[in-house]
Tab-separated table of C-alpha atoms in Angstrom:
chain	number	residue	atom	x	y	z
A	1	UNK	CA	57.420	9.103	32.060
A	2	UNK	CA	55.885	6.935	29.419
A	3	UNK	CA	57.667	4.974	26.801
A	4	UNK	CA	56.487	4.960	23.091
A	5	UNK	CA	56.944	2.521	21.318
A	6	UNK	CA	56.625	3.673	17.232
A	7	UNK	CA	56.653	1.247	14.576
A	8	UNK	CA	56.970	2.466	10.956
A	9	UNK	CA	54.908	0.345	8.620
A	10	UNK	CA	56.729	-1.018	5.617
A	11	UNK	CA	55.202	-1.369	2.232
A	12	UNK	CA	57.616	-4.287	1.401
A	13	UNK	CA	55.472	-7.449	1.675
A	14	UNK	CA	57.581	-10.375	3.932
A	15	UNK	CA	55.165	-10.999	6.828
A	16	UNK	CA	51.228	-11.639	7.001
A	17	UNK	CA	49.715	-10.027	9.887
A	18	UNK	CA	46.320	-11.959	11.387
A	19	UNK	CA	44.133	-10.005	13.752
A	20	UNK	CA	42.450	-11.894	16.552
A	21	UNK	CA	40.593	-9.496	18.868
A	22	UNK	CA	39.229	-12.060	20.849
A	23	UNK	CA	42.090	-12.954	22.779
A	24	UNK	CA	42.639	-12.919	26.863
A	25	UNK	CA	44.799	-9.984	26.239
A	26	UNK	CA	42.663	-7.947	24.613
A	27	UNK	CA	43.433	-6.666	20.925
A	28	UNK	CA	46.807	-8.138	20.204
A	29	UNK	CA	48.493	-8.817	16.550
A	30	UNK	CA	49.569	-12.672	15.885
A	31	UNK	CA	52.183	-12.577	12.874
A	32	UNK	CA	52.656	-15.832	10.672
A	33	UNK	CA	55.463	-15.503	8.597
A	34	UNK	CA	55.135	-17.588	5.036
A	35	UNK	CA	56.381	-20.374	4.267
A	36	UNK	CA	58.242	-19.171	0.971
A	37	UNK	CA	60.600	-15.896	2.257
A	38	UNK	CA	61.130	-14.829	-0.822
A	39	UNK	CA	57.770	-12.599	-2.354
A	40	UNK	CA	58.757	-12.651	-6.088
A	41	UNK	CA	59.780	-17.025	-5.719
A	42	UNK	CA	55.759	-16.527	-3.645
A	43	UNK	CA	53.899	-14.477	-6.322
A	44	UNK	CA	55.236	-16.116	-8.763
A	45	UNK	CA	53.706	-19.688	-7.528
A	46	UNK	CA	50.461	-18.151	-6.743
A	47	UNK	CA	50.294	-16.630	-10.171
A	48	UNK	CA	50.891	-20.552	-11.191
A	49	UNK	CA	48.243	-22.013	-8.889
A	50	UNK	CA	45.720	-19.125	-9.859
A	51	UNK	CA	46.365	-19.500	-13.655
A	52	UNK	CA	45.204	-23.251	-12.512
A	53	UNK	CA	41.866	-22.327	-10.972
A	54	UNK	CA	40.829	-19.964	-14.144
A	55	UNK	CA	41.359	-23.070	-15.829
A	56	UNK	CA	39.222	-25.189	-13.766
A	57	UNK	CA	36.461	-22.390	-13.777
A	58	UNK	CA	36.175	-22.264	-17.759
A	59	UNK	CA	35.710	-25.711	-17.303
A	60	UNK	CA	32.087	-24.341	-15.844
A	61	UNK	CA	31.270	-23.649	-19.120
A	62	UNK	CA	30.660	-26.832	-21.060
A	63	UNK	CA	29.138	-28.186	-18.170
A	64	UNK	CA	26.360	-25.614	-18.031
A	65	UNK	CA	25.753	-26.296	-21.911
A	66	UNK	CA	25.787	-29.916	-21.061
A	67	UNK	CA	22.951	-29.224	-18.238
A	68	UNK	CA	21.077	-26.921	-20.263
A	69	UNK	CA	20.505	-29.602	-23.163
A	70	UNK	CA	19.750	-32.835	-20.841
A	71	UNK	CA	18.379	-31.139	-17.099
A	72	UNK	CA	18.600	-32.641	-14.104
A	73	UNK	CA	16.494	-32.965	-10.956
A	74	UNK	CA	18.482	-30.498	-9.425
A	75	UNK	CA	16.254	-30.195	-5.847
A	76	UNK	CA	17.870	-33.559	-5.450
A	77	UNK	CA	20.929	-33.793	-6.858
A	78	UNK	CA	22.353	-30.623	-5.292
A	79	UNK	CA	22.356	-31.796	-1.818
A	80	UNK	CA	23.555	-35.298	-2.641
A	81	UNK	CA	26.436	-33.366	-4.665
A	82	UNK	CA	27.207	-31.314	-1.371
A	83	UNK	CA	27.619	-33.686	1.062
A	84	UNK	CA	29.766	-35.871	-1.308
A	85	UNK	CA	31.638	-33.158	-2.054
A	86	UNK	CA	32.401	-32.423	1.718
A	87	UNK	CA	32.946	-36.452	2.237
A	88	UNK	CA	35.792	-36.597	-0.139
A	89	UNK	CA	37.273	-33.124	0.821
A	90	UNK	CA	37.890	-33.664	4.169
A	91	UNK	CA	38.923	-37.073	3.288
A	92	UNK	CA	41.491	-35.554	1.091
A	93	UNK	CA	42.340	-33.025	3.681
A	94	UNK	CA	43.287	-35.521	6.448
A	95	UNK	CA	45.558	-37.396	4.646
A	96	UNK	CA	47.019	-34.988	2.297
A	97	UNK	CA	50.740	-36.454	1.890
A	98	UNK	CA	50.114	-39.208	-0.893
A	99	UNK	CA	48.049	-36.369	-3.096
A	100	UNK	CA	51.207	-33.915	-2.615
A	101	UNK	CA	53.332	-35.879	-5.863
A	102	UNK	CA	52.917	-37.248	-9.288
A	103	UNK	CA	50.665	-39.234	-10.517
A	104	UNK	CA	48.499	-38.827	-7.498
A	105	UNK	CA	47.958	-34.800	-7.829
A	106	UNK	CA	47.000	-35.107	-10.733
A	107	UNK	CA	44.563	-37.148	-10.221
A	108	UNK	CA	43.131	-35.207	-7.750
A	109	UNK	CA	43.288	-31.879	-9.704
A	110	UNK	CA	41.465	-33.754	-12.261
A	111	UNK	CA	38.726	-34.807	-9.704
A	112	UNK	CA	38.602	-31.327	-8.223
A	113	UNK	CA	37.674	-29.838	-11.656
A	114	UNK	CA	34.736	-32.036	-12.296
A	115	UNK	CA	33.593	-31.911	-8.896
A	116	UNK	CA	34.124	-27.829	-9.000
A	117	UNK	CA	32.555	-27.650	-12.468
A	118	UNK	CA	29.786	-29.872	-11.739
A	119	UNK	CA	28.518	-28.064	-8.910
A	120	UNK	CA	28.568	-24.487	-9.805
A	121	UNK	CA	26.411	-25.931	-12.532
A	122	UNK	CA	24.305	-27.635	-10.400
A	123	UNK	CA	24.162	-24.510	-8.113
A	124	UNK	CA	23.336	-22.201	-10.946
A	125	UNK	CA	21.010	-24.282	-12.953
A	126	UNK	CA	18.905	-24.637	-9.697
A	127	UNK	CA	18.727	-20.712	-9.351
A	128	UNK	CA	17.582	-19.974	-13.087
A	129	UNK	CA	17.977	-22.009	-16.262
A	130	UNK	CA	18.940	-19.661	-18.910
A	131	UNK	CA	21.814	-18.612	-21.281
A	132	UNK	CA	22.791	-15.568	-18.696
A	133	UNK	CA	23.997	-18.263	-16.165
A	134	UNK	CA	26.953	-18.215	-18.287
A	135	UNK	CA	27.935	-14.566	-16.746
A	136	UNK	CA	28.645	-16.548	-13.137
A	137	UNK	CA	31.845	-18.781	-14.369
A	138	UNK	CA	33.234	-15.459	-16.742
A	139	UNK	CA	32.942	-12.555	-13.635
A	140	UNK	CA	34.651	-15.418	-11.592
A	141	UNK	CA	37.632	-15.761	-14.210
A	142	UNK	CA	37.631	-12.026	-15.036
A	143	UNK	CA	38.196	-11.784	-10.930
A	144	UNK	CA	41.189	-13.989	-10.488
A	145	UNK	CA	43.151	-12.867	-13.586
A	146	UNK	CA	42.595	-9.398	-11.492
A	147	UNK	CA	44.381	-10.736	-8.755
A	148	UNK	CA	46.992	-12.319	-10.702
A	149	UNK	CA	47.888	-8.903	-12.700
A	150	UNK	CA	48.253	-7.607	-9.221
A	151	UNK	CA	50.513	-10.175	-7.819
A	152	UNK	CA	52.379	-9.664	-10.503
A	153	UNK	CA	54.192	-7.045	-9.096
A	154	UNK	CA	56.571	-6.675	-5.871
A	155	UNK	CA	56.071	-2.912	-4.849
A	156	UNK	CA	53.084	-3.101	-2.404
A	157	UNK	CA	51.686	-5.781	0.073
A	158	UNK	CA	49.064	-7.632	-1.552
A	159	UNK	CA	46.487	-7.765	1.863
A	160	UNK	CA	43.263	-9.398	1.736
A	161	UNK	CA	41.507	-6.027	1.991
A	162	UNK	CA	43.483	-4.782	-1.690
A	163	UNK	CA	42.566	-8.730	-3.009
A	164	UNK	CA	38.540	-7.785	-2.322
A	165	UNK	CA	38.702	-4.372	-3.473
A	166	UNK	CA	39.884	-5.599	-6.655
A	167	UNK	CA	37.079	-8.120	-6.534
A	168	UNK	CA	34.352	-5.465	-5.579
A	169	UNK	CA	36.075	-3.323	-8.309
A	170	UNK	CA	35.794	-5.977	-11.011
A	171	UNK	CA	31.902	-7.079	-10.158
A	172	UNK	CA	30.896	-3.545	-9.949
A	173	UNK	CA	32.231	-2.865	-13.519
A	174	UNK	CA	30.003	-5.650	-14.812
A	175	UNK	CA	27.181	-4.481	-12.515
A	176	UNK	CA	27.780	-1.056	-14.933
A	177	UNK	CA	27.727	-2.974	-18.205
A	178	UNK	CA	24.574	-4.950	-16.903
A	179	UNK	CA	23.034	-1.527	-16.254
A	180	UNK	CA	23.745	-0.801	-19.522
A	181	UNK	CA	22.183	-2.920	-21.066
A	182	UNK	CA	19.377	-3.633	-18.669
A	183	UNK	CA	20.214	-6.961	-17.186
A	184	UNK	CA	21.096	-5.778	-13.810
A	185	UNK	CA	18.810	-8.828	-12.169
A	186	UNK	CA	21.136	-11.537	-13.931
A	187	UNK	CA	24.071	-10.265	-12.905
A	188	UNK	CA	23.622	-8.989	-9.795
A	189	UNK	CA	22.287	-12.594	-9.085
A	190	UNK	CA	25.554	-13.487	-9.993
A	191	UNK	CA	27.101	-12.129	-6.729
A	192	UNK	CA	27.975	-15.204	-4.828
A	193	UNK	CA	31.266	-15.237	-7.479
A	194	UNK	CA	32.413	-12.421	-5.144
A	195	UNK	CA	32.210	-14.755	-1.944
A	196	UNK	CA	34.173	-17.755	-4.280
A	197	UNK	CA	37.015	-14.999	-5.378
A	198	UNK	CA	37.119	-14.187	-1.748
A	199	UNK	CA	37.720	-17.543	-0.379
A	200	UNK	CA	40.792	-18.509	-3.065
A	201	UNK	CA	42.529	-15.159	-1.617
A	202	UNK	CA	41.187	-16.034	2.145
A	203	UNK	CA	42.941	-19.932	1.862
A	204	UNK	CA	45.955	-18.325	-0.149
A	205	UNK	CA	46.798	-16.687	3.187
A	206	UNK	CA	46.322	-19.678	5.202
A	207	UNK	CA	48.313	-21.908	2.810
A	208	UNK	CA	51.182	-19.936	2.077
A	209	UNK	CA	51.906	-19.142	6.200
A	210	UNK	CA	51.866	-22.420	7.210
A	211	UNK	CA	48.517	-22.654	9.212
A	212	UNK	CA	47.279	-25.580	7.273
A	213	UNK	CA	50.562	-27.236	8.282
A	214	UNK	CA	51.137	-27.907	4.335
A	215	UNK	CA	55.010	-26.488	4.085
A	216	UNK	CA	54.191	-25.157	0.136
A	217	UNK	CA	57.245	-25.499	-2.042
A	218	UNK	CA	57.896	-23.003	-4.765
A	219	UNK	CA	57.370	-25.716	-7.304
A	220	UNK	CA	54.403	-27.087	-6.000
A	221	UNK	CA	51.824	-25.296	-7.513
A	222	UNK	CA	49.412	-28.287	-8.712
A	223	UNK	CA	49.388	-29.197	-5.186
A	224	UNK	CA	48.219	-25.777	-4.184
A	225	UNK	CA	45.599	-25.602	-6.459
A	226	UNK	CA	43.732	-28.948	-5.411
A	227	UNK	CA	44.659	-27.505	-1.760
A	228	UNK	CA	41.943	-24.398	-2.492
A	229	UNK	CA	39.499	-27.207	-3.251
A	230	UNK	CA	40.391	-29.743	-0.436
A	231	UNK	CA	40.700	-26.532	2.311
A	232	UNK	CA	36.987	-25.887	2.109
A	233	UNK	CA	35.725	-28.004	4.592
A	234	UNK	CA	38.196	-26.529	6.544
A	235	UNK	CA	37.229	-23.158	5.899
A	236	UNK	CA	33.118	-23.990	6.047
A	237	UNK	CA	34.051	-24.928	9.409
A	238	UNK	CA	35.672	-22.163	11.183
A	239	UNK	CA	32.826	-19.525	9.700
A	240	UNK	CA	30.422	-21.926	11.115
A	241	UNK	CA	32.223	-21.814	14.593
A	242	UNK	CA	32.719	-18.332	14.080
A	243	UNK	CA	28.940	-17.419	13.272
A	244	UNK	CA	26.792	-20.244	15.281
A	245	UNK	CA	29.256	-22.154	18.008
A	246	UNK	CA	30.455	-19.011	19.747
A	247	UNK	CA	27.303	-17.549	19.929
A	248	UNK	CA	26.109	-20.882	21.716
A	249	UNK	CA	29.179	-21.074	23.900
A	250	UNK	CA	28.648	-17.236	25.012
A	251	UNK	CA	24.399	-18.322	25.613
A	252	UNK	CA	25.640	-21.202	28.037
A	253	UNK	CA	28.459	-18.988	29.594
A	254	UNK	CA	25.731	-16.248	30.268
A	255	UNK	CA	23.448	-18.567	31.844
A	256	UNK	CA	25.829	-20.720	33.921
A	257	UNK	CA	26.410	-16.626	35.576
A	258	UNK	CA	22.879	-16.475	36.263
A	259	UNK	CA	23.595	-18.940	38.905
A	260	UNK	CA	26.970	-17.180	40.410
A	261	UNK	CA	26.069	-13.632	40.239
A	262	UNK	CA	23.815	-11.686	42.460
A	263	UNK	CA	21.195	-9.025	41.575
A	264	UNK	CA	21.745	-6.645	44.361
């Protein structure tokens, strides 16, 4: 006689469940519990930390004026920009604990904000160079105060799959104004906010259960937000591994069995 094992699944949001279905096993469920137990002492700092970032994307703004008035070569600058920006992120990743109090964090949220604001400009100023560009930075904010209205409540699990629905939900009701009024082209050019709203809930997981080894305190939200900044390296390189590396490591494992296995 078999034994069934039934699980009832809880609405109450206390522990963040990761699927990795590439495991020896086969399709098993790793759980991380966070680092803060308590959800409204949790939402509460990511509200904090978010209210940050919207900040640091208005910033955008000026910057674009700035770059409309007095261009740049931006063919060239961009990919200077980028692999600074990666320098000094990892940097700041690797030897996180002097950025983690005052003076020193804010100091790097400062940096973080002109680095952040500079290159979206850059970035959109190298796609197309008019007053529309302006619609990138506003979706972007409109998108995280979305996902700070939800987190504002304590009723239902806030999973990464209700974070991008929100997202898709907020982009498509511009997509509907830009239909509107016939600018679906800008807009929808404007898509790649999506990918950035994605990422802040994406590292939010991360962060908050402990698998970037930062132990978050509920106070620390200044230190969170330059984390979202500092984590992208990070995060650039597990999609790469994910995407490219296994691929190659599956190619070499293939062929090394062209050598071991026989044909008949």
């Amino acid at each position: 006689m078999d034994a069934v094992l039934v699980v009832e699944k809880s609405e109450a949001p206390g522990i963040a469940v990761q699927c990795d279905l590439l495991l020896p096993n086969g399709h098993l469920q790793r759980t991380y519990e966070f680092d803060i137990t308590d959800v409204g002492i949790r939402r509460r700092l990511v509200r904090r930390f978010y209210s940050i970032l919207v900040l640091q994307v208005a910033c955008t703004l000026p910057c674009i004026e700035l770059f409309l008035k007095y261009p740049l070569p931006y063919n060239f600058v961009m990919p200077l920009s980028m692999v600074f920006t990666v320098f000094l992120y990892t940097c700041f990743y690797v030897w996180r604990d002097w950025r983690r109090h005052g003076p020193f964090n804010y100091f790097v949220l400062l940096l973080s904000t002109l680095i952040g604001s500079f290159n979206r400009s850059v970035y959109l100023l190298n796609l197309v160079e008019t007053h529309w560009v302006y619609i990138y930075p506003v979706i972007l904010i409109f998108e995280i105060l979305g996902l700070m209205l939800y987190s504002s409540q304590n009723r239902f699990r806030f999973t990464q799959i209700r974070g991008i629905s929100i997202i898709s939900l907020i982009f498509g009701l511009f997509l509907l104004l830009a239909y509107r009024l016939n600018r679906m082209m800008e807009v929808f050019s404007a898509m790649a906010c999506t990918v950035e709203a994605w990422y802040i809930i994406y590292d939010t997981h991360y962060m908050l259960c402990g698998r970037h080894g930062y132990d978050i305190g509920p106070e620390e939200f200044v230190y969170a937000a330059c984390n979202i900044h500092c984590d992208l390296p990070k995060g650039m390189w597990r999609l790469m591994k994910m995407l490219f590396f296994s691929k190659i490591v599956e190619a070499v494992r293939m062929f090394r069995e062209c050598f071991r296995t026989e044909v008949c």
